[in-house]
Amino acid sequence: MKLKSLLKNSALGVTLAACAGAALAQSITSEPLRPVDPFDVSALDRSEGALPETLWRGSNAATARAAIERAPAPSQSAAVNRLTARALLSGGAPPDGAAGDQALAALRMETAWNIGFAEDVAELGRRTPAIEEAPDLSRLKADAELSLGQLDQACQTANRLKDGRDEAYWLQLRAVCLTRANDSAARLTEDLARAAGPDENFDTAMSLAYGDEVEEVEPASPLLLAMALNSNTTIRLKLDELSPPVLTALTLGEGPEEIKPVLARKAAGMGLISAGALAEIYRSVQPPETEGVAADLMAAAMNAEGETREALLFRAAESLTDPAMKADAVAEALDGARTAEDFMLTARLYRPVMANIERSGDHAILFARAAAAGGDPELAELWRERATTRRRRRRPPR
């Protein structure tokens, strides 16, 4: 779905479009105090793009539910994913008639999870008051923690739960946690979990909890993924089939280091992680048989392929001190972008580098385009001016 269509046709899109500007100008009104609601809680700070607390003003429970249900989760567009997540992860007064509506609060969190914002869902769960009384919200929090490899935190979530503790999901999670802790209640809890019915994923998770050797596992459930991550078991991944939340969790959490550049580039291309997070992962990639010298990084990048090449090229561009060589490295990366969205992502990744390059005429037009695509119009104008100045100097006399 195109972003313009989403913003025009869905209530959530209208909210996204309106809140960024008009809501900021609304006058402050006094309202009676009420209990803190899950909708009040935000996983984002204002500096991270959180929308105003008047986000849901003018909507009711029915329109909010319809808007969230219509949101693409995920969209093929990175921009749509980011905009939708901003709305879902921002806190504000709940829609009219939605205060205390745990099902609607769970739908909000589940949609953010389905888009792929695993880390933010975990944070939203941590900030939600009385979440131990809301099994659906607690399960989403636990799934996010498990996918991130945060098994101890997920065990704490299961232990604190007050309602719904006898559901199969919680029995399985507590059985694994108690077994790892050598707790005397582990066997009884495992028996209760198995009484709910056969589950191969639970069987494998319990084998890992007992310390049995398992050659490799396919992460078919958050619990099994967490156990594999915490036992250093080989994880069999099919990159094209990874769900967005698992993709993000493996990127930002305890995923295999050797494939993190691939995971990170894919997640960033979907708008699930920032260009800054991608840069951090690229900085951890080491070239073969070098000491990290900038010139060696550039040579290694030219001899590498795929995401290893992209990561080493980025490291070289950051490290090089010669302005011309630095500019050439950035241009090499931008010219290698395969699609318009890939160019925009590369532009955001290299924006800080372009801002610190001595502005010569080389690649000035390319850098002006990239700065604009990367969301920095001021930098784009500086590079455009440099390109214009160079053209004037080259103009032959009449």
GROMACS .gro file of C-alpha atoms in nm:
model
  398
    1MET     CA    1   0.000   0.000   0.000
    2LYS     CA    2   0.141   0.340  -0.093
    3LEU     CA    3   0.205   0.584   0.192
    4LYS     CA    4  -0.027   0.848   0.041
    5SER     CA    5  -0.309   0.594   0.018
    6LEU     CA    6  -0.254   0.478   0.375
    7LEU     CA    7  -0.260   0.832   0.511
    8LYS     CA    8  -0.571   0.916   0.313
    9ASN     CA    9  -0.781   0.609   0.384
   10SER     CA   10  -0.705   0.493   0.738
   11ALA     CA   11  -0.782   0.660   1.064
   12LEU     CA   12  -0.438   0.564   1.184
   13GLY     CA   13  -0.290   0.744   0.886
   14VAL     CA   14  -0.497   1.053   0.960
   15THR     CA   15  -0.367   1.039   1.316
   16LEU     CA   16  -0.009   1.016   1.192
   17ALA     CA   17  -0.053   1.311   0.960
   18ALA     CA   18  -0.233   1.530   1.210
   19CYS     CA   19  -0.039   1.468   1.528
   20ALA     CA   20   0.298   1.580   1.401
   21GLY     CA   21   0.178   1.937   1.370
   22ALA     CA   22  -0.169   2.040   1.470
   23ALA     CA   23  -0.184   1.855   1.800
   24LEU     CA   24   0.120   2.041   1.926
   25ALA     CA   25  -0.071   2.367   1.902
   26GLN     CA   26  -0.373   2.249   2.100
   27SER     CA   27  -0.433   2.435   2.423
   28ILE     CA   28  -0.371   2.266   2.756
   29THR     CA   29  -0.690   2.168   2.935
   30SER     CA   30  -0.733   2.033   3.287
   31GLU     CA   31  -0.881   1.685   3.318
   32PRO     CA   32  -0.963   1.474   3.623
   33LEU     CA   33  -0.699   1.225   3.729
   34ARG     CA   34  -0.756   0.866   3.614
   35PRO     CA   35  -0.563   0.540   3.649
   36VAL     CA   36  -0.268   0.498   3.416
   37ASP     CA   37  -0.380   0.305   3.108
   38PRO     CA   38  -0.164   0.092   2.873
   39PHE     CA   39  -0.234   0.350   2.601
   40ASP     CA   40  -0.068   0.616   2.818
   41VAL     CA   41   0.262   0.430   2.797
   42SER     CA   42   0.514   0.512   2.527
   43ALA     CA   43   0.813   0.309   2.412
   44LEU     CA   44   0.953   0.624   2.250
   45ASP     CA   45   1.079   0.950   2.392
   46ARG     CA   46   1.006   1.277   2.215
   47SER     CA   47   1.366   1.285   2.091
   48GLU     CA   48   1.303   0.945   1.929
   49GLY     CA   49   1.000   1.069   1.736
   50ALA     CA   50   0.718   1.008   1.983
   51LEU     CA   51   0.394   1.171   1.872
   52PRO     CA   52   0.203   1.411   2.101
   53GLU     CA   53  -0.005   1.270   2.386
   54THR     CA   54  -0.318   1.390   2.204
   55LEU     CA   55  -0.256   1.114   1.949
   56TRP     CA   56  -0.596   0.944   1.990
   57ARG     CA   57  -0.803   1.254   2.070
   58GLY     CA   58  -1.127   1.260   1.873
   59SER     CA   59  -1.137   0.883   1.820
   60ASN     CA   60  -1.328   0.615   2.007
   61ALA     CA   61  -1.256   0.251   2.078
   62ALA     CA   62  -1.428   0.130   1.760
   63THR     CA   63  -1.249   0.368   1.522
   64ALA     CA   64  -0.915   0.304   1.692
   65ARG     CA   65  -0.962  -0.072   1.659
   66ALA     CA   66  -1.056  -0.039   1.293
   67ALA     CA   67  -0.754   0.186   1.225
   68ILE     CA   68  -0.508  -0.050   1.392
   69GLU     CA   69  -0.657  -0.355   1.220
   70ARG     CA   70  -0.619  -0.185   0.880
   71ALA     CA   71  -0.257  -0.091   0.936
   72PRO     CA   72  -0.027  -0.300   0.714
   73ALA     CA   73   0.179  -0.521   0.943
   74PRO     CA   74   0.428  -0.516   0.792
   75SER     CA   75   0.419  -0.294   0.485
   76GLN     CA   76   0.657  -0.333   0.193
   77SER     CA   77   0.746   0.032   0.248
   78ALA     CA   78   1.005   0.121   0.511
   79ALA     CA   79   0.849   0.468   0.545
   80VAL     CA   80   0.505   0.324   0.617
   81ASN     CA   81   0.648   0.083   0.874
   82ARG     CA   82   0.825   0.366   1.053
   83LEU     CA   83   0.522   0.596   1.051
   84THR     CA   84   0.284   0.325   1.169
   85ALA     CA   85   0.522   0.225   1.446
   86ARG     CA   86   0.550   0.586   1.563
   87ALA     CA   87   0.175   0.592   1.617
   88LEU     CA   88   0.158   0.252   1.785
   89LEU     CA   89   0.458   0.305   2.011
   90SER     CA   90   0.369   0.659   2.120
   91GLY     CA   91   0.176   0.704   2.441
   92GLY     CA   92  -0.128   0.922   2.500
   93ALA     CA   93  -0.473   0.936   2.648
   94PRO     CA   94  -0.671   0.632   2.526
   95PRO     CA   95  -0.953   0.672   2.273
   96ASP     CA   96  -1.296   0.751   2.415
   97GLY     CA   97  -1.441   0.440   2.576
   98ALA     CA   98  -1.110   0.249   2.551
   99ALA     CA   99  -0.975   0.305   2.902
  100GLY     CA  100  -0.903  -0.034   3.054
  101ASP     CA  101  -0.971  -0.215   2.724
  102GLN     CA  102  -0.701  -0.483   2.750
  103ALA     CA  103  -0.796  -0.639   2.416
  104LEU     CA  104  -0.744  -0.310   2.232
  105ALA     CA  105  -0.418  -0.246   2.417
  106ALA     CA  106  -0.300  -0.594   2.318
  107LEU     CA  107  -0.398  -0.529   1.954
  108ARG     CA  108  -0.186  -0.214   1.958
  109MET     CA  109   0.116  -0.401   2.095
  110GLU     CA  110   0.061  -0.706   1.872
  111THR     CA  111   0.050  -0.493   1.558
  112ALA     CA  112   0.379  -0.326   1.651
  113TRP     CA  113   0.521  -0.675   1.708
  114ASN     CA  114   0.396  -0.803   1.372
  115ILE     CA  115   0.554  -0.507   1.192
  116GLY     CA  116   0.884  -0.610   1.347
  117PHE     CA  117   0.959  -0.378   1.640
  118ALA     CA  118   1.053  -0.650   1.888
  119GLU     CA  119   1.280  -0.437   2.107
  120ASP     CA  120   1.023  -0.159   2.131
  121VAL     CA  121   0.747  -0.405   2.221
  122ALA     CA  122   0.963  -0.539   2.504
  123GLU     CA  123   1.020  -0.184   2.625
  124LEU     CA  124   0.649  -0.104   2.598
  125GLY     CA  125   0.577  -0.409   2.810
  126ARG     CA  126   0.833  -0.308   3.072
  127ARG     CA  127   0.674   0.037   3.104
  128THR     CA  128   0.313  -0.086   3.114
  129PRO     CA  129   0.166  -0.070   3.468
  130ALA     CA  130   0.007  -0.381   3.620
  131ILE     CA  131   0.102  -0.587   3.315
  132GLU     CA  132   0.114  -0.894   3.540
  133GLU     CA  133  -0.267  -0.874   3.549
  134ALA     CA  134  -0.295  -0.876   3.169
  135PRO     CA  135  -0.199  -1.218   3.021
  136ASP     CA  136  -0.222  -1.107   2.657
  137LEU     CA  137   0.006  -0.807   2.710
  138SER     CA  138   0.243  -1.016   2.921
  139ARG     CA  139   0.268  -1.281   2.650
  140LEU     CA  140   0.367  -1.024   2.388
  141LYS     CA  141   0.627  -0.886   2.626
  142ALA     CA  142   0.762  -1.236   2.694
  143ASP     CA  143   0.770  -1.324   2.322
  144ALA     CA  144   0.973  -1.009   2.254
  145GLU     CA  145   1.213  -1.083   2.539
  146LEU     CA  146   1.256  -1.445   2.429
  147SER     CA  147   1.323  -1.347   2.068
  148LEU     CA  148   1.586  -1.101   2.186
  149GLY     CA  149   1.754  -1.380   2.381
  150GLN     CA  150   1.653  -1.220   2.714
  151LEU     CA  151   1.554  -1.547   2.875
  152ASP     CA  152   1.599  -1.429   3.235
  153GLN     CA  153   1.369  -1.131   3.175
  154ALA     CA  154   1.107  -1.357   3.015
  155CYS     CA  155   1.126  -1.589   3.317
  156GLN     CA  156   1.063  -1.290   3.543
  157THR     CA  157   0.761  -1.195   3.331
  158ALA     CA  158   0.624  -1.549   3.371
  159ASN     CA  159   0.687  -1.555   3.746
  160ARG     CA  160   0.515  -1.221   3.807
  161LEU     CA  161   0.203  -1.309   3.608
  162LYS     CA  162  -0.108  -1.322   3.828
  163ASP     CA  163  -0.383  -1.417   3.583
  164GLY     CA  164  -0.380  -1.699   3.326
  165ARG     CA  165  -0.080  -1.879   3.475
  166ASP     CA  166  -0.223  -2.223   3.391
  167GLU     CA  167  -0.230  -2.164   3.015
  168ALA     CA  168  -0.001  -2.395   2.817
  169TYR     CA  169   0.222  -2.106   2.703
  170TRP     CA  170   0.306  -2.002   3.059
  171LEU     CA  171   0.344  -2.357   3.185
  172GLN     CA  172   0.597  -2.428   2.910
  173LEU     CA  173   0.792  -2.111   2.980
  174ARG     CA  174   0.797  -2.168   3.357
  175ALA     CA  175   0.899  -2.534   3.306
  176VAL     CA  176   1.204  -2.425   3.109
  177CYS     CA  177   1.289  -2.151   3.358
  178LEU     CA  178   1.253  -2.379   3.662
  179THR     CA  179   1.456  -2.657   3.499
  180ARG     CA  180   1.742  -2.419   3.420
  181ALA     CA  181   1.732  -2.301   3.782
  182ASN     CA  182   1.724  -2.660   3.920
  183ASP     CA  183   1.403  -2.572   4.105
  184SER     CA  184   1.217  -2.856   4.279
  185ALA     CA  185   0.891  -2.750   4.112
  186ALA     CA  186   1.035  -2.802   3.764
  187ARG     CA  187   0.918  -3.160   3.711
  188LEU     CA  188   0.559  -3.095   3.817
  189THR     CA  189   0.540  -2.785   3.598
  190GLU     CA  190   0.680  -2.980   3.303
  191ASP     CA  191   0.421  -3.254   3.353
  192LEU     CA  192   0.141  -2.996   3.359
  193ALA     CA  193   0.275  -2.838   3.041
  194ARG     CA  194   0.290  -3.174   2.863
  195ALA     CA  195  -0.064  -3.255   2.974
  196ALA     CA  196  -0.183  -2.971   2.749
  197GLY     CA  197  -0.081  -3.172   2.442
  198PRO     CA  198   0.225  -3.268   2.234
  199ASP     CA  199   0.455  -2.987   2.121
  200GLU     CA  200   0.782  -3.065   1.941
  201ASN     CA  201   0.917  -2.714   1.997
  202PHE     CA  202   0.864  -2.750   2.372
  203ASP     CA  203   1.028  -3.094   2.366
  204THR     CA  204   1.341  -2.947   2.205
  205ALA     CA  205   1.342  -2.648   2.441
  206MET     CA  206   1.328  -2.883   2.740
  207SER     CA  207   1.613  -3.093   2.599
  208LEU     CA  208   1.823  -2.778   2.584
  209ALA     CA  209   1.713  -2.683   2.936
  210TYR     CA  210   1.835  -3.022   3.062
  211GLY     CA  211   2.168  -2.966   2.890
  212ASP     CA  212   2.120  -3.233   2.625
  213GLU     CA  213   2.321  -3.195   2.307
  214VAL     CA  214   2.107  -3.076   2.018
  215GLU     CA  215   2.287  -3.048   1.686
  216GLU     CA  216   2.088  -2.757   1.547
  217VAL     CA  217   1.743  -2.606   1.578
  218GLU     CA  218   1.509  -2.409   1.360
  219PRO     CA  219   1.362  -2.118   1.564
  220ALA     CA  220   0.998  -2.216   1.526
  221SER     CA  221   0.890  -2.044   1.850
  222PRO     CA  222   1.026  -1.757   2.064
  223LEU     CA  223   1.092  -2.001   2.350
  224LEU     CA  224   1.294  -2.237   2.132
  225LEU     CA  225   1.484  -1.945   1.980
  226ALA     CA  226   1.574  -1.814   2.326
  227MET     CA  227   1.694  -2.156   2.440
  228ALA     CA  228   1.908  -2.195   2.128
  229LEU     CA  229   2.060  -1.851   2.177
  230ASN     CA  230   2.134  -1.918   2.543
  231SER     CA  231   2.289  -2.261   2.486
  232ASN     CA  232   2.510  -2.170   2.189
  233THR     CA  233   2.325  -2.423   1.975
  234THR     CA  234   2.352  -2.382   1.600
  235ILE     CA  235   2.044  -2.206   1.467
  236ARG     CA  236   1.923  -2.306   1.123
  237LEU     CA  237   1.796  -1.986   0.963
  238LYS     CA  238   1.609  -1.936   0.638
  239LEU     CA  239   1.665  -1.566   0.587
  240ASP     CA  240   1.386  -1.522   0.334
  241GLU     CA  241   1.136  -1.681   0.573
  242LEU     CA  242   1.221  -1.498   0.895
  243SER     CA  243   0.928  -1.309   1.043
  244PRO     CA  244   0.994  -0.934   1.085
  245PRO     CA  245   1.003  -0.945   1.468
  246VAL     CA  246   1.247  -1.238   1.470
  247LEU     CA  247   1.460  -1.062   1.206
  248THR     CA  248   1.480  -0.751   1.424
  249ALA     CA  249   1.536  -0.949   1.743
  250LEU     CA  250   1.826  -1.145   1.595
  251THR     CA  251   1.974  -0.820   1.462
  252LEU     CA  252   1.954  -0.625   1.788
  253GLY     CA  253   1.971  -0.915   2.031
  254GLU     CA  254   2.182  -1.227   2.058
  255GLY     CA  255   2.174  -1.335   1.694
  256PRO     CA  256   2.473  -1.502   1.522
  257GLU     CA  257   2.745  -1.240   1.476
  258GLU     CA  258   2.861  -1.377   1.140
  259ILE     CA  259   2.530  -1.300   0.969
  260LYS     CA  260   2.435  -0.984   1.157
  261PRO     CA  261   2.539  -0.751   0.869
  262VAL     CA  262   2.296  -0.937   0.640
  263LEU     CA  263   2.019  -0.930   0.899
  264ALA     CA  264   2.084  -0.566   0.980
  265ARG     CA  265   2.076  -0.449   0.619
  266LYS     CA  266   1.746  -0.629   0.562
  267ALA     CA  267   1.596  -0.492   0.883
  268ALA     CA  268   1.710  -0.139   0.804
  269GLY     CA  269   1.570  -0.170   0.452
  270MET     CA  270   1.231  -0.249   0.604
  271GLY     CA  271   1.255   0.050   0.837
  272LEU     CA  272   1.278  -0.174   1.146
  273ILE     CA  273   1.613  -0.043   1.271
  274SER     CA  274   1.775   0.296   1.225
  275ALA     CA  275   2.069   0.382   1.003
  276GLY     CA  276   2.261   0.444   1.326
  277ALA     CA  277   2.195   0.088   1.445
  278LEU     CA  278   2.308  -0.044   1.106
  279ALA     CA  279   2.626   0.164   1.135
  280GLU     CA  280   2.704   0.014   1.476
  281ILE     CA  281   2.677  -0.339   1.338
  282TYR     CA  282   2.888  -0.251   1.033
  283ARG     CA  283   3.161  -0.115   1.264
  284SER     CA  284   3.192  -0.458   1.425
  285VAL     CA  285   3.277  -0.634   1.098
  286GLN     CA  286   3.645  -0.723   1.077
  287PRO     CA  287   3.832  -0.766   0.748
  288PRO     CA  288   4.045  -1.077   0.698
  289GLU     CA  289   4.412  -1.048   0.791
  290THR     CA  290   4.429  -0.671   0.846
  291GLU     CA  291   4.474  -0.452   1.149
  292GLY     CA  292   4.184  -0.223   1.068
  293VAL     CA  293   4.399   0.032   0.881
  294ALA     CA  294   4.176   0.251   0.663
  295ALA     CA  295   4.361   0.178   0.338
  296ASP     CA  296   4.349  -0.193   0.414
  297LEU     CA  297   3.976  -0.166   0.484
  298MET     CA  298   3.919  -0.008   0.143
  299ALA     CA  299   4.120  -0.279  -0.030
  300ALA     CA  300   3.940  -0.550   0.164
  301ALA     CA  301   3.604  -0.397   0.071
  302MET     CA  302   3.688  -0.402  -0.298
  303ASN     CA  303   3.773  -0.773  -0.270
  304ALA     CA  304   3.466  -0.867  -0.065
  305GLU     CA  305   3.107  -0.931  -0.167
  306GLY     CA  306   2.758  -0.869  -0.036
  307GLU     CA  307   2.704  -0.720   0.306
  308THR     CA  308   3.065  -0.780   0.410
  309ARG     CA  309   3.168  -0.548   0.129
  310GLU     CA  310   2.910  -0.288   0.235
  311ALA     CA  311   3.026  -0.303   0.597
  312LEU     CA  312   3.396  -0.273   0.515
  313LEU     CA  313   3.329   0.008   0.269
  314PHE     CA  314   3.144   0.198   0.542
  315ARG     CA  315   3.429   0.141   0.789
  316ALA     CA  316   3.678   0.265   0.531
  317ALA     CA  317   3.473   0.577   0.456
  318GLU     CA  318   3.461   0.662   0.827
  319SER     CA  319   3.833   0.594   0.880
  320LEU     CA  320   3.998   0.750   0.576
  321THR     CA  321   4.155   1.090   0.635
  322ASP     CA  322   4.230   1.184   0.276
  323PRO     CA  323   3.926   1.386   0.158
  324ALA     CA  324   3.937   1.258  -0.199
  325MET     CA  325   3.963   0.893  -0.092
  326LYS     CA  326   3.685   0.939   0.165
  327ALA     CA  327   3.461   1.095  -0.100
  328ASP     CA  328   3.539   0.812  -0.343
  329ALA     CA  329   3.441   0.553  -0.080
  330VAL     CA  330   3.107   0.723  -0.017
  331ALA     CA  331   3.042   0.757  -0.390
  332GLU     CA  332   3.122   0.388  -0.438
  333ALA     CA  333   2.859   0.297  -0.180
  334LEU     CA  334   2.593   0.530  -0.321
  335ASP     CA  335   2.654   0.415  -0.679
  336GLY     CA  336   2.610   0.056  -0.563
  337ALA     CA  337   2.255   0.112  -0.441
  338ARG     CA  338   2.024  -0.117  -0.636
  339THR     CA  339   1.687   0.049  -0.577
  340ALA     CA  340   1.550   0.389  -0.478
  341GLU     CA  341   1.484   0.270  -0.121
  342ASP     CA  342   1.832   0.119  -0.105
  343PHE     CA  343   1.976   0.454  -0.214
  344MET     CA  344   1.777   0.632   0.059
  345LEU     CA  345   1.903   0.389   0.323
  346THR     CA  346   2.263   0.425   0.201
  347ALA     CA  347   2.221   0.803   0.206
  348ARG     CA  348   2.101   0.798   0.569
  349LEU     CA  349   2.387   0.568   0.663
  350TYR     CA  350   2.651   0.793   0.508
  351ARG     CA  351   2.494   1.130   0.594
  352PRO     CA  352   2.730   1.193   0.891
  353VAL     CA  353   3.028   1.107   0.671
  354MET     CA  354   2.912   1.340   0.391
  355ALA     CA  355   2.868   1.618   0.647
  356ASN     CA  356   3.236   1.592   0.742
  357ILE     CA  357   3.391   1.563   0.397
  358GLU     CA  358   3.574   1.866   0.265
  359ARG     CA  359   3.333   1.989   0.001
  360SER     CA  360   3.518   1.967  -0.329
  361GLY     CA  361   3.354   1.946  -0.666
  362ASP     CA  362   3.406   1.572  -0.695
  363HIS     CA  363   3.077   1.384  -0.655
  364ALA     CA  364   2.903   1.707  -0.544
  365ILE     CA  365   2.584   1.642  -0.743
  366LEU     CA  366   2.565   1.282  -0.619
  367PHE     CA  367   2.615   1.395  -0.260
  368ALA     CA  368   2.350   1.666  -0.297
  369ARG     CA  369   2.100   1.404  -0.411
  370ALA     CA  370   2.203   1.171  -0.131
  371ALA     CA  371   2.178   1.436   0.140
  372ALA     CA  372   1.827   1.521   0.022
  373ALA     CA  373   1.730   1.154   0.014
  374GLY     CA  374   1.880   1.111   0.361
  375GLY     CA  375   1.658   1.383   0.505
  376ASP     CA  376   1.914   1.665   0.539
  377PRO     CA  377   1.805   1.953   0.310
  378GLU     CA  378   2.065   2.192   0.454
  379LEU     CA  379   2.350   1.957   0.370
  380ALA     CA  380   2.194   1.896   0.027
  381GLU     CA  381   2.196   2.270  -0.039
  382LEU     CA  382   2.563   2.300   0.061
  383TRP     CA  383   2.659   2.026  -0.182
  384ARG     CA  384   2.435   2.174  -0.453
  385GLU     CA  385   2.606   2.510  -0.410
  386ARG     CA  386   2.944   2.341  -0.441
  387ALA     CA  387   2.837   2.169  -0.762
  388THR     CA  388   2.706   2.499  -0.903
  389THR     CA  389   3.028   2.681  -0.813
  390ARG     CA  390   3.235   2.417  -0.989
  391ARG     CA  391   3.023   2.440  -1.304
  392ARG     CA  392   3.069   2.817  -1.310
  393ARG     CA  393   3.447   2.783  -1.280
  394ARG     CA  394   3.454   2.533  -1.565
  395ARG     CA  395   3.238   2.748  -1.797
  396PRO     CA  396   3.454   2.846  -2.096
  397PRO     CA  397   3.493   3.218  -2.176
  398ARG     CA  398   3.278   3.357  -2.456
   0.00000   0.00000   0.00000
